[in-house]
Short mmCIF file of C-alpha atoms and ligand atoms in Angstrom, two decimals:
data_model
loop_
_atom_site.label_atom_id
_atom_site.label_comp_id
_atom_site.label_asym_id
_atom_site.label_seq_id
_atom_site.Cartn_x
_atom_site.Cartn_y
_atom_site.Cartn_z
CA UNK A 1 143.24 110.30 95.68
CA UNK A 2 140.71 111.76 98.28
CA UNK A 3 137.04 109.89 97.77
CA UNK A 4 134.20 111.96 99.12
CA UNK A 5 130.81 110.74 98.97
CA UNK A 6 127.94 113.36 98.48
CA UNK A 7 124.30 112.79 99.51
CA UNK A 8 122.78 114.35 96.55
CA UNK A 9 119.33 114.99 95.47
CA UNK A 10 119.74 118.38 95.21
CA UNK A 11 121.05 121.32 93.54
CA UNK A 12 123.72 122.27 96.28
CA UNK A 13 125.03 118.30 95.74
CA UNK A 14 125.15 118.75 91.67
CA UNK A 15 127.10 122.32 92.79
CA UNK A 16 129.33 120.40 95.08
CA UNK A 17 130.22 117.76 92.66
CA UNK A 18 131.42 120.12 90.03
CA UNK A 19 133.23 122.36 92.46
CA UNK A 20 135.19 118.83 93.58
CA UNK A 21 135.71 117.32 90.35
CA UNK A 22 138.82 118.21 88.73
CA UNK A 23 140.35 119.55 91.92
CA UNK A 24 142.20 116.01 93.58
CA UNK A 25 139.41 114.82 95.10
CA UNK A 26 137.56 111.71 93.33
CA UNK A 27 133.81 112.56 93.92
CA UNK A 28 131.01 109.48 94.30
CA UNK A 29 127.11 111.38 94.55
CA UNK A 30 124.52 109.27 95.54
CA UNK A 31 120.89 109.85 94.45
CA UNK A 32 117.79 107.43 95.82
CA UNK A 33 116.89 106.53 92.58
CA UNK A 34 112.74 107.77 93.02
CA UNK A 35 112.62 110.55 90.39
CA UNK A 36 112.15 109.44 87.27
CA UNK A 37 114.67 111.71 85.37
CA UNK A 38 117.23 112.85 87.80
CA UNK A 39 119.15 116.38 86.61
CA UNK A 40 122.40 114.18 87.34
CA UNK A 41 125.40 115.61 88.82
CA UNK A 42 129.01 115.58 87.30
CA UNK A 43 131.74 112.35 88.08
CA UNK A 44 130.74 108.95 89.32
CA UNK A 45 126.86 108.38 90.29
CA UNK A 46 125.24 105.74 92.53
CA UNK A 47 121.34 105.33 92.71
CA UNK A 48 119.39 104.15 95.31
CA UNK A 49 119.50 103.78 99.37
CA UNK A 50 122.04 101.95 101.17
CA UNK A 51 120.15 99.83 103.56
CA UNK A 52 120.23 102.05 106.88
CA UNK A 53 122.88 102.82 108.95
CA UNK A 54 124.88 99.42 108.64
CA UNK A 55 124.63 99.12 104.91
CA UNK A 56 125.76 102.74 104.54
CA UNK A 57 128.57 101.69 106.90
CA UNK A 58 129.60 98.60 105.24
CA UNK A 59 129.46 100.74 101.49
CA UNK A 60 132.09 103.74 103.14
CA UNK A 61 134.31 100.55 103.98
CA UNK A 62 134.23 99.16 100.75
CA UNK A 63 134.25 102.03 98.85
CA UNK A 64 137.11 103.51 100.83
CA UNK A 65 135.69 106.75 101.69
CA UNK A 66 137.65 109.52 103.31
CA UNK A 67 134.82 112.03 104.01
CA UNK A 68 130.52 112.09 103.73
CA UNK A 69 128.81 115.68 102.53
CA UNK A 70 125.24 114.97 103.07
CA UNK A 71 123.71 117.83 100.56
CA UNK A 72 119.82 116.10 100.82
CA UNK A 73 117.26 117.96 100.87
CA UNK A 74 116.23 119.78 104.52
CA UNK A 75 113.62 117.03 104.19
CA UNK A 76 115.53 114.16 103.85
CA UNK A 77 115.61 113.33 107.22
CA UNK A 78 115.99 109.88 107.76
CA UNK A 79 118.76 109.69 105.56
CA UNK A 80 120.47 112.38 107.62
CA UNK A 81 119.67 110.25 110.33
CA UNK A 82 121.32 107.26 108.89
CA UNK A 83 124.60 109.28 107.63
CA UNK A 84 125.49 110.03 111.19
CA UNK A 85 124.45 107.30 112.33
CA UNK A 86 127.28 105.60 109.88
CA UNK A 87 129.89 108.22 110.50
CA UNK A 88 129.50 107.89 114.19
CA UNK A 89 130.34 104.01 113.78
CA UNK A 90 132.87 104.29 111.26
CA UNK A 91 134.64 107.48 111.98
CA UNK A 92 134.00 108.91 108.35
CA UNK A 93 133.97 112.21 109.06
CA UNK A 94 130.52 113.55 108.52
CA UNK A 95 129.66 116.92 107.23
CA UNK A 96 125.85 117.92 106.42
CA UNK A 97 125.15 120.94 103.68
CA UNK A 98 122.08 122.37 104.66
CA UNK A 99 120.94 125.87 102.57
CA UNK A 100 119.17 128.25 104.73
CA UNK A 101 115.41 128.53 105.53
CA UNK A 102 113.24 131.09 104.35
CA UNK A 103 112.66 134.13 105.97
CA UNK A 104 109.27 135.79 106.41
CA UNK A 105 109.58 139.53 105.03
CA UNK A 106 107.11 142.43 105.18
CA UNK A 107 103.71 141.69 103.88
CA UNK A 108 103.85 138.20 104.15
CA UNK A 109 101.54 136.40 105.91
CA UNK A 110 102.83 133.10 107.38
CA UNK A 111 101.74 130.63 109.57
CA UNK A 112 104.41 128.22 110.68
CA UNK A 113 103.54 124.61 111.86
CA UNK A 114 105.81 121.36 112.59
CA UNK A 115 104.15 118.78 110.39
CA UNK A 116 102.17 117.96 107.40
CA UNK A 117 99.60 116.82 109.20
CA UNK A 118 99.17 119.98 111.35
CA UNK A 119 99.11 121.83 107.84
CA UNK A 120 96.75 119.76 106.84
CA UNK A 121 94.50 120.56 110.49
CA UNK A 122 95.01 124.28 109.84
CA UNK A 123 93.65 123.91 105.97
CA UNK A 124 90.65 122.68 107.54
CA UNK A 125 90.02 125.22 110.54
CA UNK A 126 90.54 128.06 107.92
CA UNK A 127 88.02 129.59 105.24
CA UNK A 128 90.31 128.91 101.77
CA UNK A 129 88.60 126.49 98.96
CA UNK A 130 90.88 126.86 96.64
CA UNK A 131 95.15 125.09 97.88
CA UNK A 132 98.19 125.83 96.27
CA UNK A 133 99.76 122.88 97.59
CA UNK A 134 103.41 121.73 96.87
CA UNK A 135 104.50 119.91 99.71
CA UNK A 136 105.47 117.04 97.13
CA UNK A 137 103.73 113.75 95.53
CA UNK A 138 104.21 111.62 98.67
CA UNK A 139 102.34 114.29 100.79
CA UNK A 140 99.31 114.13 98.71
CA UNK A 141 97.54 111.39 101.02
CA UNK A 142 97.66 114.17 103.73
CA UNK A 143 95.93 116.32 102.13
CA UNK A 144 93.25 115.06 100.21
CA UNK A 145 90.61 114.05 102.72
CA UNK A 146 89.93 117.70 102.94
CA UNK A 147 86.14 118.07 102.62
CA UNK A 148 84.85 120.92 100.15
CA UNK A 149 88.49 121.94 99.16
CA UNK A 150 90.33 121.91 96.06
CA UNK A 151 94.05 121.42 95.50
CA UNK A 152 96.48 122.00 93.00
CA UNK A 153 99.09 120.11 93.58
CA UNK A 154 102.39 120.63 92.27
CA UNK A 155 105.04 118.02 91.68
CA UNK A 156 108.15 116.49 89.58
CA UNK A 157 106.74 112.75 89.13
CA UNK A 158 102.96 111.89 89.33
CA UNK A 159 101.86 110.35 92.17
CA UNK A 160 101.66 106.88 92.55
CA UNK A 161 97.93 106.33 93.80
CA UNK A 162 95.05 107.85 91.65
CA UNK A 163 94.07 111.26 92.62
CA UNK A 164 90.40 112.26 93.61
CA UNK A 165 88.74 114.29 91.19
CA UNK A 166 88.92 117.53 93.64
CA UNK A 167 92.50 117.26 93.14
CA UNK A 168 94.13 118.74 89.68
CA UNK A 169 97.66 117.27 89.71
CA UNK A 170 100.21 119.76 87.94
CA UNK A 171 103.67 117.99 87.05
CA UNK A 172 106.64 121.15 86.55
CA UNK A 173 110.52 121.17 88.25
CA UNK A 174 111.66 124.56 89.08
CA UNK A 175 113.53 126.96 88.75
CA UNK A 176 110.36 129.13 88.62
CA UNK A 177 109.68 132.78 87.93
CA UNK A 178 106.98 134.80 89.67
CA UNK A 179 105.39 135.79 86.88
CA UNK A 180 104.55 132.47 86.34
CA UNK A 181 103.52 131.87 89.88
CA UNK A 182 101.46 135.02 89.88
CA UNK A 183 99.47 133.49 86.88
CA UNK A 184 99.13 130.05 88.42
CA UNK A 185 97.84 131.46 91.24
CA UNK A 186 95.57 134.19 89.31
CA UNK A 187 94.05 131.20 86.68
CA UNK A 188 92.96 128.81 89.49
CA UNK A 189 91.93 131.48 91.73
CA UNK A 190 94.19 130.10 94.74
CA UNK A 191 93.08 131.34 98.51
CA UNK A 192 95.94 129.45 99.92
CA UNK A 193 99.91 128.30 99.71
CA UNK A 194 100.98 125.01 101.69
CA UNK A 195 104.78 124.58 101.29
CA UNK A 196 107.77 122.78 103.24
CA UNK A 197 110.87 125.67 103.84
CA UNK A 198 113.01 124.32 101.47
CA UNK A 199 114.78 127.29 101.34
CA UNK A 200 116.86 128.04 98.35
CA UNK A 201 116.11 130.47 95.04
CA UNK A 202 114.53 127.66 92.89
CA UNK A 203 111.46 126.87 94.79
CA UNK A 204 111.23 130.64 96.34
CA UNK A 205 109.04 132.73 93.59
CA UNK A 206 105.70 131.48 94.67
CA UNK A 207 106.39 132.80 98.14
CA UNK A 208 107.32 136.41 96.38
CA UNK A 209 103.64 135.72 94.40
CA UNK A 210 102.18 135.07 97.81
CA UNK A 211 103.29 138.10 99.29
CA UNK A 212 102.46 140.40 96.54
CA UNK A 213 98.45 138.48 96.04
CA UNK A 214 98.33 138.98 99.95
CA UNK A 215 97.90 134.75 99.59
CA UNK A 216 98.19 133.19 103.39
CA UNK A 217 101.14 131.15 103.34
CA UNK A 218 101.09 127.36 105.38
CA UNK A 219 105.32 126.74 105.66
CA UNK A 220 105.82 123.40 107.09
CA UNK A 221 109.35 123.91 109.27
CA UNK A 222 112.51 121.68 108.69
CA UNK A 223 113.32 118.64 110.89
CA UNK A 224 115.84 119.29 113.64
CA UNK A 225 119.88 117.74 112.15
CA UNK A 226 120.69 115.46 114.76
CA UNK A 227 122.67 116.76 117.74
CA UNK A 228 126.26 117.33 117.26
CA UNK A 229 126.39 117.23 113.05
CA UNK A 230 128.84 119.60 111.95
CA UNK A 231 126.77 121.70 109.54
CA UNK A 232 127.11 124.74 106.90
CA UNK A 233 125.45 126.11 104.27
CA UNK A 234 127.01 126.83 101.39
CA UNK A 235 128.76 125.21 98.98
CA UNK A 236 131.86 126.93 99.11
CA UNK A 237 132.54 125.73 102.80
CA UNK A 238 131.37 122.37 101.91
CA UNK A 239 134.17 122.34 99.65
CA UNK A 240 136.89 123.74 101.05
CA UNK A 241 135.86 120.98 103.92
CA UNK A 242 135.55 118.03 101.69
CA UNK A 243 138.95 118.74 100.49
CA UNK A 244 140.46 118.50 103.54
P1 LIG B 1 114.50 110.23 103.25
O1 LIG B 1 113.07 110.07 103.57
O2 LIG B 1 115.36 110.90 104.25
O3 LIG B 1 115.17 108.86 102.90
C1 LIG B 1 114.50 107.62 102.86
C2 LIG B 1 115.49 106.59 102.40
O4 LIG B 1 115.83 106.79 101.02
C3 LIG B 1 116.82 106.66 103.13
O5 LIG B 1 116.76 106.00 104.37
C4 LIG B 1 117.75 106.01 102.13
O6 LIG B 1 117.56 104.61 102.10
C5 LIG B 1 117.21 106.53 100.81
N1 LIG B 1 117.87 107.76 100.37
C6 LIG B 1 117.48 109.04 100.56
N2 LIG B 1 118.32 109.90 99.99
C7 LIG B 1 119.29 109.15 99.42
C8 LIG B 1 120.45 109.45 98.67
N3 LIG B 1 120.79 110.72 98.37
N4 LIG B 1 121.23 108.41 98.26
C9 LIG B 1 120.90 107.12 98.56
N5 LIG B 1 119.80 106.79 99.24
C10 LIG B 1 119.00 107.77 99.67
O7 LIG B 1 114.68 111.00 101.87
P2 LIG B 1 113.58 111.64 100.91
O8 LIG B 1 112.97 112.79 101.58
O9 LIG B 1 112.76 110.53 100.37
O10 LIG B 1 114.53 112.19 99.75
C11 LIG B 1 115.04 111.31 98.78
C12 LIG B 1 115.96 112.08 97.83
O11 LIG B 1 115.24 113.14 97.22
C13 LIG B 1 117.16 112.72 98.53
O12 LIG B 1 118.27 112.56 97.67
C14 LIG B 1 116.77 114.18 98.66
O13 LIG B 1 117.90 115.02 98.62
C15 LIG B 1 115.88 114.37 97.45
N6 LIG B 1 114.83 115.39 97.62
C16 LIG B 1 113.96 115.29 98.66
C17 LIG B 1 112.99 116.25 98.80
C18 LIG B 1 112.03 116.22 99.97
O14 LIG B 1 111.16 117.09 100.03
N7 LIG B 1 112.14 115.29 100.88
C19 LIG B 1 112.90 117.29 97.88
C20 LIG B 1 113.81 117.37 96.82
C21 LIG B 1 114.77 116.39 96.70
P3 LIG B 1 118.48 103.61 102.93
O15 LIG B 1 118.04 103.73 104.35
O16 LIG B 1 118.18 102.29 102.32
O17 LIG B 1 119.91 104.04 102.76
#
């Protein structure tokens, strides 16, 4: 039997899985084991990382794996990195699921920028008090030096160092509704919306909110795939690759 590996952490990998399983093709997701209560994907499950490129190596040999999906997130770069670095020694062939970006539409009012840190430099040059920030719990450090700001800050775990007291620490998973963005942003009086292009319908509501508050929108832009990954981004060509 075919034995795919997908890079999971994601809702295109739990997708991916379900499309595989049950169609020939014996399905292995991995997960990196840092959220506390994983939505877990159907068929065989592996948690945390690999060890870099050689260990990930060494685990497609053992494992006898035919063919690597990486479905991380658009943010999980260095495992991308380490996935083709691995295929490139092996010859696994490598494929990388990648969902599309967002795209600005009418009325929005976005300022792109290539890092957390330069979001963090163009919180601080601009006039808003009052961050919507959901960059994610390991961003926080970024952003908290801010002087006379105050962030909400959006996440699925808490984050591991105690938060300053300017900082009000809001623990939800999407999918969410804009409705319910619309009040978030109405009952803490938000100026401002700092956010990584995730891309995808579960995370996209706020940006709807955003546009319809007239809220300024900071979107943080993907890392480059590395040169040469074969990539597409949807499931349904994932699969009909995985399979061979
Ligand atoms: P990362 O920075 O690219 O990865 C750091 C290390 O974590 C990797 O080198 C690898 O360790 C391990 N790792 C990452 N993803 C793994 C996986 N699916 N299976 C096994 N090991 C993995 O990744 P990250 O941004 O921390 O993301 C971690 C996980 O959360 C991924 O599964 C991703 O899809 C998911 N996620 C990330 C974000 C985000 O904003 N970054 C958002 C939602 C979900 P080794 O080098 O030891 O192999």
């Amino acid at each position: 039997m075919r034995r795919v590996l997908i890079l999971g952490g994601t809702a295109e990998a739990r997708a991916l899985a379900a499309e595989l399983t049950g169609e020939g093709t014996h399905v292995v997701s991995s997960l990196a084991g840092r959220v506390r209560n994983p939505r877990l994907p159907v068929g065989e499950v592996r948690e945390g990382g690999f060890g870099g490129p050689d260990g990930l190596a060494a685990w497609l040999a053992t494992e006898r794996i035919d063919a690597v999906v990486d479905a991380t997130h658009p943010f999980a770069a260095r495992m991308t990195a380490s996935a083709a670095e691995a295929s490139a020694r092996t010859g696994v062939p490598l494929l990388l699921l990648r969902r599309p970006g967002w795209r600005e539409s009418p009325g929005d009012a976005w300022q792109r920028v290539s890092s957390l840190e330069e979001a963090a430099d163009r919180l601080a040059e601009g006039a808003a008090g009052r961050v919507f920030l959901t960059t994610g719990r390991r961003s926080l450090p970024v952003f908290t030096g801010l002087s006379g700001m105050w962030l909400l800050a959006r996440s699925v775990d808490p984050p591991d160092a105690p938060v300053p007291a300017h900082v009000h620490v809001l623990l939800d998973r999407g999918p969410y509704t804009v409705e319910g963005e619309r009040s978030l942003i109405h009952e803490h009086r938000l100026d401002v919306l700092v956010t990584k292009d995730s891309g995808g319908e579960m995370t996209s509501a706020k940006l709807v909110a955003a546009r319809e508050l007239g809220l300024p929108v900071i979107m943080v832009d993907r890392p480059a795939p590395p040169p040469g990954i074969l990539l597409v981004d949807t499931v349904t060509a994932a699969a009909a690759w995985a399979q061979g």
